[in-house]
């Protein structure tokens, strides 16, 4: 998993579209420092041709703080916290707390979603924009990794609400055919207390630390 904002206006000339798009996006998302949303997530595993669905709430604050609260009755509830230094994974059913170094793949993936939600301009140096479309109050686009970029991602599809000014839909497709699909709703732009991005629950938990 890897873990969220983007607004792009469609222009008829593909040569100038990206330039104008970046400028308008920068003007919009430079004003967004905090956001919280409800979401539904679908994870697809090609090898088993199986989908898993989860829902929950997500909280993002610049520059790179995030928290994900996942709800799944079969697998149990999970929470991910990132305060810019440490990624913490809490599994409620197993009562385990696992702390990871910020450089592991999981943290990078989750942080990629944060970039998409809060400051997608940071991705412009690594991704090319294509398939810009505007329809029914939404702007959609596809991001593809630039040549030479070391990544497991094949492409990222995004939909933005032009009216509410937030990212509604993110689908990350991997080279192996797997994908992760987030559908966001109910955005709130009030400040997040930065304390929520560090794990602070009390209990008899098994704690593990990984590099």
Coordinates of C-alpha atoms in Angstrom, one line a residue:
X1 CA 0.0 0.0 0.0
X2 CA 1.3 3.4 -0.4
X3 CA 0.3 5.5 0.7
X4 CA -3.0 11.7 -0.6
X5 CA -4.7 16.9 -3.7
X6 CA -4.7 18.0 -7.4
X7 CA -6.8 20.4 -9.6
X8 CA -6.2 20.5 -13.3
X9 CA -8.1 22.7 -15.9
X10 CA -8.3 21.3 -19.4
X11 CA -6.9 23.2 -22.3
X12 CA -7.3 22.4 -26.0
X13 CA -3.5 22.7 -26.7
X14 CA -1.6 19.8 -25.2
X15 CA 1.6 21.8 -25.5
X16 CA 0.4 24.5 -23.1
X17 CA -2.0 22.3 -21.1
X18 CA 0.5 21.0 -18.6
X19 CA 2.0 24.5 -18.0
X20 CA -1.3 26.1 -17.4
X21 CA -2.5 23.1 -15.4
X22 CA 0.5 23.3 -13.1
X23 CA 0.0 27.0 -12.5
X24 CA -3.7 26.7 -11.7
X25 CA -3.0 23.6 -9.5
X26 CA -0.3 25.5 -7.7
X27 CA -2.6 28.4 -7.0
X28 CA -5.3 26.1 -5.7
X29 CA -3.4 23.6 -3.6
X30 CA -0.9 26.1 -2.1
X31 CA -3.9 27.2 0.0
X32 CA -4.6 23.7 1.3
X33 CA -2.6 22.8 4.4
X34 CA -4.9 20.4 6.1
X35 CA -7.6 18.0 4.9
X36 CA -9.6 15.1 6.3
X37 CA -11.8 12.8 4.3
X38 CA -13.8 9.6 4.4
X39 CA -12.8 7.0 1.9
X40 CA -13.5 3.6 0.4
X41 CA -10.5 1.5 -0.8
X42 CA -10.3 -1.4 -3.2
X43 CA -7.2 -3.5 -3.4
X44 CA -6.9 -5.8 -6.4
X45 CA -4.4 -8.8 -6.6
X46 CA -4.0 -10.0 -10.1
X47 CA -2.4 -13.3 -9.2
X48 CA -5.5 -14.5 -7.3
X49 CA -7.9 -12.3 -9.2
X50 CA -9.2 -11.1 -5.9
X51 CA -10.4 -7.8 -4.6
X52 CA -10.5 -6.6 -1.0
X53 CA -12.6 -3.6 0.1
X54 CA -12.0 -1.4 3.1
X55 CA -13.3 2.0 4.3
X56 CA -12.3 4.6 6.8
X57 CA -11.0 8.1 7.4
X58 CA -7.8 9.8 6.4
X59 CA -6.1 12.9 7.7
X60 CA -3.4 14.8 5.9
X61 CA -1.4 17.9 6.9
X62 CA 1.5 19.6 5.1
X63 CA 4.3 19.0 4.6
X64 CA 4.0 15.2 4.9
X65 CA 1.9 14.1 7.9
X66 CA -0.8 11.5 7.5
X67 CA -3.0 9.2 9.3
X68 CA -5.2 6.4 7.9
X69 CA -7.9 4.6 9.8
X70 CA -8.9 1.4 7.9
X71 CA -12.1 -0.5 8.8
X72 CA -12.6 -4.1 7.6
X73 CA -14.7 -6.6 9.5
X74 CA -12.9 -9.6 8.1
X75 CA -9.3 -8.5 8.5
X76 CA -9.8 -6.3 11.5
X77 CA -9.2 -2.6 11.9
X78 CA -5.8 -1.0 11.1
X79 CA -4.3 2.4 11.6
X80 CA -1.2 4.1 10.0
X81 CA 0.4 7.1 11.5
X82 CA 3.2 9.2 10.0
X83 CA 4.7 12.3 11.7
X84 CA 7.4 13.0 9.1
X85 CA 9.9 10.7 10.9
X86 CA 8.3 7.4 11.9
X87 CA 5.6 5.3 10.2
X88 CA 3.5 3.4 12.9
X89 CA 1.2 0.6 12.0
X90 CA -1.4 -0.5 14.6
X91 CA -3.4 -3.7 14.2
X92 CA -6.3 -3.7 16.6
X93 CA -7.2 -7.4 16.5
X94 CA -3.6 -8.5 17.1
X95 CA -2.9 -5.7 19.5
X96 CA 0.4 -5.0 17.7
X97 CA 2.3 -1.7 17.1
X98 CA 5.0 -1.8 14.4
X99 CA 7.3 1.2 13.9
X100 CA 9.0 1.5 10.5
X101 CA 11.8 3.7 9.1
X102 CA 10.4 6.4 6.8
X103 CA 12.3 5.0 3.8
X104 CA 10.5 1.6 3.5
X105 CA 8.3 1.0 0.5
X106 CA 5.1 1.1 2.5
X107 CA 5.8 4.6 3.9
X108 CA 6.8 5.8 0.4
X109 CA 3.5 4.5 -1.1
X110 CA 1.4 6.1 1.6
X111 CA 3.3 9.3 1.2
X112 CA 2.7 9.3 -2.5
X113 CA -1.0 9.4 -1.9
X114 CA -0.4 12.3 0.5
X115 CA 1.4 14.1 -2.3
X116 CA -1.5 13.4 -4.7
X117 CA -4.0 14.8 -2.2
X118 CA -2.1 17.7 -0.8
X119 CA 0.6 18.8 -3.2
X120 CA 0.7 16.8 -6.5
X121 CA 3.0 19.5 -7.9
X122 CA 5.8 17.5 -6.1
X123 CA 5.2 14.7 -8.6
X124 CA 5.7 16.7 -11.8
X125 CA 9.4 16.1 -11.9
X126 CA 8.8 12.3 -11.9
X127 CA 5.5 11.9 -13.8
X128 CA 4.1 13.0 -17.1
X129 CA 0.5 14.1 -17.4
X130 CA -1.8 12.7 -20.1
X131 CA -5.5 12.1 -20.9
X132 CA -6.7 15.3 -19.5
X133 CA -10.5 15.4 -19.6
X134 CA -13.1 17.6 -18.1
X135 CA -16.7 16.4 -17.7
X136 CA -19.6 16.9 -15.3
X137 CA -17.7 19.1 -12.9
X138 CA -14.8 16.8 -12.7
X139 CA -11.3 16.8 -14.2
X140 CA -9.6 13.5 -14.8
X141 CA -6.0 12.7 -15.8
X142 CA -3.4 10.0 -16.0
X143 CA 0.1 10.3 -14.5
X144 CA 2.8 8.0 -16.0
X145 CA 6.3 7.6 -14.6
X146 CA 9.0 9.3 -16.7
X147 CA 11.6 7.2 -18.5
X148 CA 14.4 6.0 -16.2
X149 CA 12.3 6.4 -13.0
X150 CA 12.8 3.4 -10.7
X151 CA 9.3 2.5 -9.6
X152 CA 6.8 -0.3 -9.4
X153 CA 4.0 2.0 -10.5
X154 CA 2.7 1.7 -14.1
X155 CA 0.3 4.7 -14.0
X156 CA -1.9 6.7 -11.6
X157 CA -5.4 7.8 -12.6
X158 CA -6.9 10.8 -10.8
X159 CA -10.3 12.5 -10.7
X160 CA -10.7 16.0 -9.1
X161 CA -13.9 17.7 -8.0
X162 CA -13.8 21.1 -9.7
X163 CA -16.6 22.4 -7.5
X164 CA -15.3 21.2 -4.1
X165 CA -11.7 21.5 -5.1
X166 CA -10.3 18.2 -3.8
X167 CA -9.2 14.9 -5.2
X168 CA -12.1 12.5 -5.3
X169 CA -10.5 9.4 -6.8
X170 CA -7.0 7.9 -7.0
X171 CA -6.2 4.6 -8.7
X172 CA -2.5 3.5 -8.5
X173 CA -1.8 0.7 -11.0
X174 CA 1.4 -1.4 -10.6
X175 CA 3.5 -3.1 -13.2
X176 CA 2.4 -6.5 -12.0
X177 CA -1.3 -5.7 -12.7
X178 CA -2.2 -5.1 -9.0
X179 CA -3.9 -1.8 -8.1
X180 CA -5.0 0.3 -5.2
X181 CA -8.1 2.4 -5.7
X182 CA -9.2 5.2 -3.3
X183 CA -12.5 7.0 -3.5
X184 CA -12.7 10.0 -1.2
X185 CA -15.7 12.0 0.0
X186 CA -16.8 14.5 2.7
X187 CA -13.7 16.7 2.7
X188 CA -13.0 19.0 5.6
X189 CA -10.3 21.7 5.4
X190 CA -10.1 22.7 9.1
X191 CA -6.7 22.4 10.8
X192 CA -5.7 18.9 12.0
X193 CA -4.1 18.7 15.5
X194 CA -0.6 17.5 14.7
X195 CA -0.7 15.1 17.7
X196 CA -3.1 12.8 15.8
X197 CA -0.2 11.8 13.5
X198 CA 1.7 10.0 16.2
X199 CA 0.5 6.8 17.8
X200 CA -0.6 7.5 21.4
X201 CA -3.0 4.8 22.4
X202 CA -2.5 3.1 25.7
X203 CA -2.8 -0.7 26.2
X204 CA -1.0 -4.0 26.4
X205 CA 0.4 -4.0 22.9
X206 CA 3.2 -6.0 21.4
X207 CA 5.6 -3.4 20.0
X208 CA 8.1 -4.1 17.1
X209 CA 10.6 -1.8 15.5
X210 CA 12.0 -2.3 12.0
X211 CA 14.9 -0.3 10.7

